[in-house]
PDB file of C-alpha atoms in Angstrom:
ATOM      1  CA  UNK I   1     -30.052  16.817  -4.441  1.00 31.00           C
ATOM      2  CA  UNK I   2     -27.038  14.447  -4.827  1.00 32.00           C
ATOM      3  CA  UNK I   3     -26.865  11.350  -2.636  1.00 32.00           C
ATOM      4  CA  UNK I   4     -23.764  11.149  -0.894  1.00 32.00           C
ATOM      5  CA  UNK I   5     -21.906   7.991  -0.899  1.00 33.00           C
ATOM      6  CA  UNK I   6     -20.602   6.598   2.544  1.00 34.00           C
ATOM      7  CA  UNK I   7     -17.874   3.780   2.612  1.00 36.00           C
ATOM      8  CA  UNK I   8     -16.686   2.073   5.139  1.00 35.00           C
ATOM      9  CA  UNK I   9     -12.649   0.846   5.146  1.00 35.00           C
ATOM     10  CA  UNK I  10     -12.242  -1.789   7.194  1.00 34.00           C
ATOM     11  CA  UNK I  11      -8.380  -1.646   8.898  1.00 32.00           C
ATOM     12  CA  UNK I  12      -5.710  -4.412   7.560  1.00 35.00           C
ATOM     13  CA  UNK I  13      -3.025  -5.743   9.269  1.00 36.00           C
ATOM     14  CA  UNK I  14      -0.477  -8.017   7.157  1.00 37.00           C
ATOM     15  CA  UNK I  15       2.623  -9.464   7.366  1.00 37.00           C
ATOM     16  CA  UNK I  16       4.628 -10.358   4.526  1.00 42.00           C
ATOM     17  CA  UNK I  17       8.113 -11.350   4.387  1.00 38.00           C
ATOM     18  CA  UNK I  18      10.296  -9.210   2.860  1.00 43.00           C
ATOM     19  CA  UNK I  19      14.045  -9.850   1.784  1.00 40.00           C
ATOM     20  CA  UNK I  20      15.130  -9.272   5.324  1.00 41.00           C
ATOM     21  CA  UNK I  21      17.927 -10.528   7.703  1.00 45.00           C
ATOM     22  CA  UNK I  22      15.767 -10.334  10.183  1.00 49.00           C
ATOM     23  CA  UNK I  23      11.329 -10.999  11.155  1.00 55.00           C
ATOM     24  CA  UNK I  24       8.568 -10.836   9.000  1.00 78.00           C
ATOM     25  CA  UNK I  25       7.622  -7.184   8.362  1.00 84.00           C
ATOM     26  CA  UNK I  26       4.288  -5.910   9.141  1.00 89.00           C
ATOM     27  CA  UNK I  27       2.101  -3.701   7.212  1.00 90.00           C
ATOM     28  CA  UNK I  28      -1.056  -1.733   8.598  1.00 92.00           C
ATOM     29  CA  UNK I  29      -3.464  -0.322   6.576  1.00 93.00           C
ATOM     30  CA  UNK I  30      -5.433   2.897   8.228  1.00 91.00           C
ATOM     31  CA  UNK I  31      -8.988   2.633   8.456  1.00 84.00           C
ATOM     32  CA  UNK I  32     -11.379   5.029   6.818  1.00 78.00           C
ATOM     33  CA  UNK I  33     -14.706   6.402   6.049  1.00 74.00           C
ATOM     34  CA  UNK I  34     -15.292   9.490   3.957  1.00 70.00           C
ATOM     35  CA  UNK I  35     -17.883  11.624   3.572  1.00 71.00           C
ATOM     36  CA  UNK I  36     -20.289  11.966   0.326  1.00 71.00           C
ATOM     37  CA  UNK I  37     -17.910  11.614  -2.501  1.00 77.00           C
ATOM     38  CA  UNK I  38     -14.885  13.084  -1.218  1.00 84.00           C
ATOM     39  CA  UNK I  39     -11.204  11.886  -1.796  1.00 90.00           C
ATOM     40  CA  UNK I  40      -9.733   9.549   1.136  1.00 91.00           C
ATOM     41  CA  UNK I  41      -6.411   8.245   1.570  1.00 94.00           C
ATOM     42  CA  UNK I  42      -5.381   5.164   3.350  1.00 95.00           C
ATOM     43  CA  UNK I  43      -2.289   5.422   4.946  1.00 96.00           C
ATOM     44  CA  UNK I  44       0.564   2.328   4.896  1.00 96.00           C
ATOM     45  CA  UNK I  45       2.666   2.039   7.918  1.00 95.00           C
ATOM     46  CA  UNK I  46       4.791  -0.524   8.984  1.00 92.00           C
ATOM     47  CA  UNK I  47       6.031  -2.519  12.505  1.00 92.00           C
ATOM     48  CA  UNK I  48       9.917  -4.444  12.411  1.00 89.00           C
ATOM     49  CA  UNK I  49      10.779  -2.427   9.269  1.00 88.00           C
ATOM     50  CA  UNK I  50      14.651  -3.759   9.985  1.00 85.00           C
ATOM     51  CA  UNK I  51      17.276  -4.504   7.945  1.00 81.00           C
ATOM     52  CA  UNK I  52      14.944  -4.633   4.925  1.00 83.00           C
ATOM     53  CA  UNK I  53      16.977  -4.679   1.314  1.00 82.00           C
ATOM     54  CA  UNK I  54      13.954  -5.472  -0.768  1.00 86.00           C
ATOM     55  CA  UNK I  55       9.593  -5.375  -0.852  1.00 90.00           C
ATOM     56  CA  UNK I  56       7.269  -6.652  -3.384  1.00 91.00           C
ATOM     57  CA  UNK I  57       3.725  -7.030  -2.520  1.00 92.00           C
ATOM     58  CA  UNK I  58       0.299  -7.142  -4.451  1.00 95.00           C
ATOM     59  CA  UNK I  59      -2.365  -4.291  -3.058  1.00 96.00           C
ATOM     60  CA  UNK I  60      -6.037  -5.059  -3.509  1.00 95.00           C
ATOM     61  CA  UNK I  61      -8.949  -3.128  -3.621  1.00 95.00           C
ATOM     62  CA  UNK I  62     -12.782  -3.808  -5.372  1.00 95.00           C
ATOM     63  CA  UNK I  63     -12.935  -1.258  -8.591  1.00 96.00           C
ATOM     64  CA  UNK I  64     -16.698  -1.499  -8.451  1.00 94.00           C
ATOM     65  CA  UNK I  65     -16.253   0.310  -5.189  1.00 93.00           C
ATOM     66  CA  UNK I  66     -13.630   2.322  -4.949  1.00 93.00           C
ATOM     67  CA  UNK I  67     -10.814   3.878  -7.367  1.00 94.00           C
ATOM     68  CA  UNK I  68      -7.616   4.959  -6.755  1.00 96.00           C
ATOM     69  CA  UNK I  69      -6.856   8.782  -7.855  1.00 96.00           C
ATOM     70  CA  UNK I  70      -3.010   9.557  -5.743  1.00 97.00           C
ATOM     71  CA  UNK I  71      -0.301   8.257  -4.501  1.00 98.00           C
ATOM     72  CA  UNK I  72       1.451  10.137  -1.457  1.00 98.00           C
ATOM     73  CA  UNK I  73       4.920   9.013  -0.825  1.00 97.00           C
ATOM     74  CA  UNK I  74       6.050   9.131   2.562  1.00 95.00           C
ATOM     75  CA  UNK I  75       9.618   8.904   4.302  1.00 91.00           C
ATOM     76  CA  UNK I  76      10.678   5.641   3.203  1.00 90.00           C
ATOM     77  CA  UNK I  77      14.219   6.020   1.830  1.00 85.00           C
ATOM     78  CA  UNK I  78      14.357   6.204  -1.827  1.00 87.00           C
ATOM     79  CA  UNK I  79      10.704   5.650  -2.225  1.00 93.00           C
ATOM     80  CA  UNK I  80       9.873   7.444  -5.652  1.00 95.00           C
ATOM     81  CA  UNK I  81       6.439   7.196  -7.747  1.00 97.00           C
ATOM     82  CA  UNK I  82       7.792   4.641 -10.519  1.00 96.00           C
ATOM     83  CA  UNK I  83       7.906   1.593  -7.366  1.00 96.00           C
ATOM     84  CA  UNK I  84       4.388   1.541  -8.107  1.00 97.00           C
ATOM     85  CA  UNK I  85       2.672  -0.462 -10.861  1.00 96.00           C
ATOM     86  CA  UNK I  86      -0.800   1.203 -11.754  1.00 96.00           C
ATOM     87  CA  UNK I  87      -1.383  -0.733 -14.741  1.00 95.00           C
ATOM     88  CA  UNK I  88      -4.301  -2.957 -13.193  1.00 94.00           C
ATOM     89  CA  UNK I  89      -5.359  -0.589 -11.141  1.00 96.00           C
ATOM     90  CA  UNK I  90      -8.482   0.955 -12.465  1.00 95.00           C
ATOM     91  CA  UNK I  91      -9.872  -2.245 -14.428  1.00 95.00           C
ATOM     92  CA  UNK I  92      -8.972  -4.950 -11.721  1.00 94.00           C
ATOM     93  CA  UNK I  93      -8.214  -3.072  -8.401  1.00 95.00           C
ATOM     94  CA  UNK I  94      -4.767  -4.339  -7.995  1.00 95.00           C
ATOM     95  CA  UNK I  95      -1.512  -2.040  -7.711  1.00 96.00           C
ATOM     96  CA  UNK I  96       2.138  -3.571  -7.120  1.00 95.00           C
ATOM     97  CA  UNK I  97       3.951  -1.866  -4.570  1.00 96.00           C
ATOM     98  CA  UNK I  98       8.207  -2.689  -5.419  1.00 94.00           C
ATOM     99  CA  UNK I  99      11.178  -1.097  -3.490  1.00 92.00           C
ATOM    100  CA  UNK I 100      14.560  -1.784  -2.872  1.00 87.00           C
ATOM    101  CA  UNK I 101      17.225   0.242  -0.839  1.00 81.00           C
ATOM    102  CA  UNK I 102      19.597   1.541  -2.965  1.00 75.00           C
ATOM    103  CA  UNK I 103      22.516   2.598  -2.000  1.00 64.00           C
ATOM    104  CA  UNK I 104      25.783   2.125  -3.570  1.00 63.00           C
ATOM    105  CA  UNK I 105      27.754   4.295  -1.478  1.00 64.00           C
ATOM    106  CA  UNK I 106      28.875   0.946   0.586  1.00 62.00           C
ATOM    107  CA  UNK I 107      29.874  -2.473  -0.805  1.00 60.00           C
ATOM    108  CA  UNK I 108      28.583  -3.708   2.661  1.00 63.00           C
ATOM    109  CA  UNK I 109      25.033  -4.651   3.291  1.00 62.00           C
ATOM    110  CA  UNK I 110      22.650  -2.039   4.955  1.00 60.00           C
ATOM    111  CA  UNK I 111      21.380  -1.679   8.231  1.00 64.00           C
ATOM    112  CA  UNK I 112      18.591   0.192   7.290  1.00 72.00           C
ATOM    113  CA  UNK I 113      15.729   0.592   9.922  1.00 80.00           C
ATOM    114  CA  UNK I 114      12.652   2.449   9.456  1.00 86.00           C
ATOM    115  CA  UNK I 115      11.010   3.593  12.368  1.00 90.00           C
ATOM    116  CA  UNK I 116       7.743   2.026  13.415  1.00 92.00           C
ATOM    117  CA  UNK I 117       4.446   3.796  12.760  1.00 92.00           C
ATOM    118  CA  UNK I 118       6.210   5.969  10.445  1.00 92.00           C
ATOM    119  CA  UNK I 119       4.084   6.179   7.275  1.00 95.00           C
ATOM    120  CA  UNK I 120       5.892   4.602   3.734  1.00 95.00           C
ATOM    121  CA  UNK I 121       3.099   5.731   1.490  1.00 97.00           C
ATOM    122  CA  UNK I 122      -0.646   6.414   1.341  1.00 97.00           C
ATOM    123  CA  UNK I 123      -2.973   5.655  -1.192  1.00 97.00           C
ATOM    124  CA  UNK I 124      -6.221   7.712  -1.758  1.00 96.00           C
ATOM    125  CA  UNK I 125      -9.188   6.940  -3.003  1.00 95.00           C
ATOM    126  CA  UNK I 126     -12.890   8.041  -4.735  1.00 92.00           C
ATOM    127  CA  UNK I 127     -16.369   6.641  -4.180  1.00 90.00           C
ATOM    128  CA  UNK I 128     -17.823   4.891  -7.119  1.00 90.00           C
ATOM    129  CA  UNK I 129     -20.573   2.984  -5.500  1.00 86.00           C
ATOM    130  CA  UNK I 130     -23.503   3.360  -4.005  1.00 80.00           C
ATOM    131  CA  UNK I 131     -24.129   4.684   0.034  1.00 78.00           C
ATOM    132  CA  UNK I 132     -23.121   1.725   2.364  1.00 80.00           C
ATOM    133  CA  UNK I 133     -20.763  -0.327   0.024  1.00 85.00           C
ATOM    134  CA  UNK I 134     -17.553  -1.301   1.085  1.00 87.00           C
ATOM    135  CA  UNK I 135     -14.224  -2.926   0.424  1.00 90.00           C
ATOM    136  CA  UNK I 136     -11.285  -4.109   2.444  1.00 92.00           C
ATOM    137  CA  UNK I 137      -7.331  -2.508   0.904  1.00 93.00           C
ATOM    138  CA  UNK I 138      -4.318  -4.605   1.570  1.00 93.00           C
ATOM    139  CA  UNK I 139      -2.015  -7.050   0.305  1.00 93.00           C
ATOM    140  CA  UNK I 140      -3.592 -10.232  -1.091  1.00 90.00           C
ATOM    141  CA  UNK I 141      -1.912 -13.110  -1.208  1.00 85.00           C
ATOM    142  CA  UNK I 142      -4.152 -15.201  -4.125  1.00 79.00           C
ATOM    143  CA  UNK I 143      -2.485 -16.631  -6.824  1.00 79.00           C
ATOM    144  CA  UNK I 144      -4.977 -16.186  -9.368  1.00 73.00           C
ATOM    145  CA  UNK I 145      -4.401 -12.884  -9.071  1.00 69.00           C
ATOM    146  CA  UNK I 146      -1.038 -12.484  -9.860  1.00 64.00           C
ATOM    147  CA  UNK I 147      -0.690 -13.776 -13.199  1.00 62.00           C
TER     148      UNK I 147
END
C-alpha cells in the first residue's frame, strides 16, 4: 500500500513595492493541504493593485518538499507564460515572477487597477517528501538568493 504524503502550506501575506504611483502592493498566497500525492495549486491574489506599470519579485519554495508542475494564469492584463522564469525552479525552488503593462495604444501613463482578491496567477504543486513535511511559498526577500 502506498503512503500518502500530507503537506501542510502555510498562508503568506507580502508586500512588495512595485513601480507604482501609488501604496505598496500586497500579495497573498492561498493556503493549502493536499491529499496523498495529488497536484495542488496555490493561488496569488493581490490587495491595492493600483496604478501598477511594472512587478518583479523572487517566489520561494523548498525543492526537497515540494515541486512545481503548472502555471495557471489568471486575469491580470497581459499576463502570458514567458513573465515567468522557471530556470531555478526545480534545483533551487525559486521562480521569478516579471510583468509590465503594456500598452502602447496611449502615450499617457495608465491607470490600470486590478480588482482586489482577483487572482493574477496560481502556481501548483507535487509532493516529494515524506507525510508531515512542509514549506512556506512566497516572495523572499534574501539577497543571497538572488544572485
Amino acid at each position: 500500500m502506498k503512503r500518502s504524503i500530507k503537506l501542510l502550506f502555510f498562508l503568506s501575506l507580502f508586500s512588495v513595492r512595485a513601480l507604482s504611483q501609488e501604496a505598496a502592493v500586497t500579495f497573498l498566497f492561498s493556503s493549502i493541504a493536499p491529499c496523498g500525492n495529488s497536484t495542488a495549486c496555490v493561488d496569488v491574489t493581490t490587495d491595492d493593485f493600483s496604478n501598477v506599470l511594472y512587478v518583479k519579485m523572487p517566489i520561494k519554495w523548498d525543492p526537497k518538499i515540494v515541486k512545481l508542475v503548472d502555471i495557471k494564469l489568471g486575469t491580470l492584463r497581459n499576463i502570458k507564460l514567458s513573465d515567468f522564469d522557471q530556470s531555478r525552479a526545480l534545483t533551487e525552488g525559486l521562480l521569478f515572477f516579471e510583468w509590465k503593462y503594456d500598452d502602447c495604444s496611449s502615450p499617457k501613463l495608465p491607470t490600470f487597477n486590478f480588482p482586489d482578491g482577483e487572482k493574477i496567477f496560481s502556481l501548483c504543486f507535487e509532493p516529494v517528501s515524506t507525510y508531515g513535511s512542509s514549506t512556506i511559498i512566497g516572495i523572499t526577500t534574501d539577497p543571497a538568493i538572488l544572485k
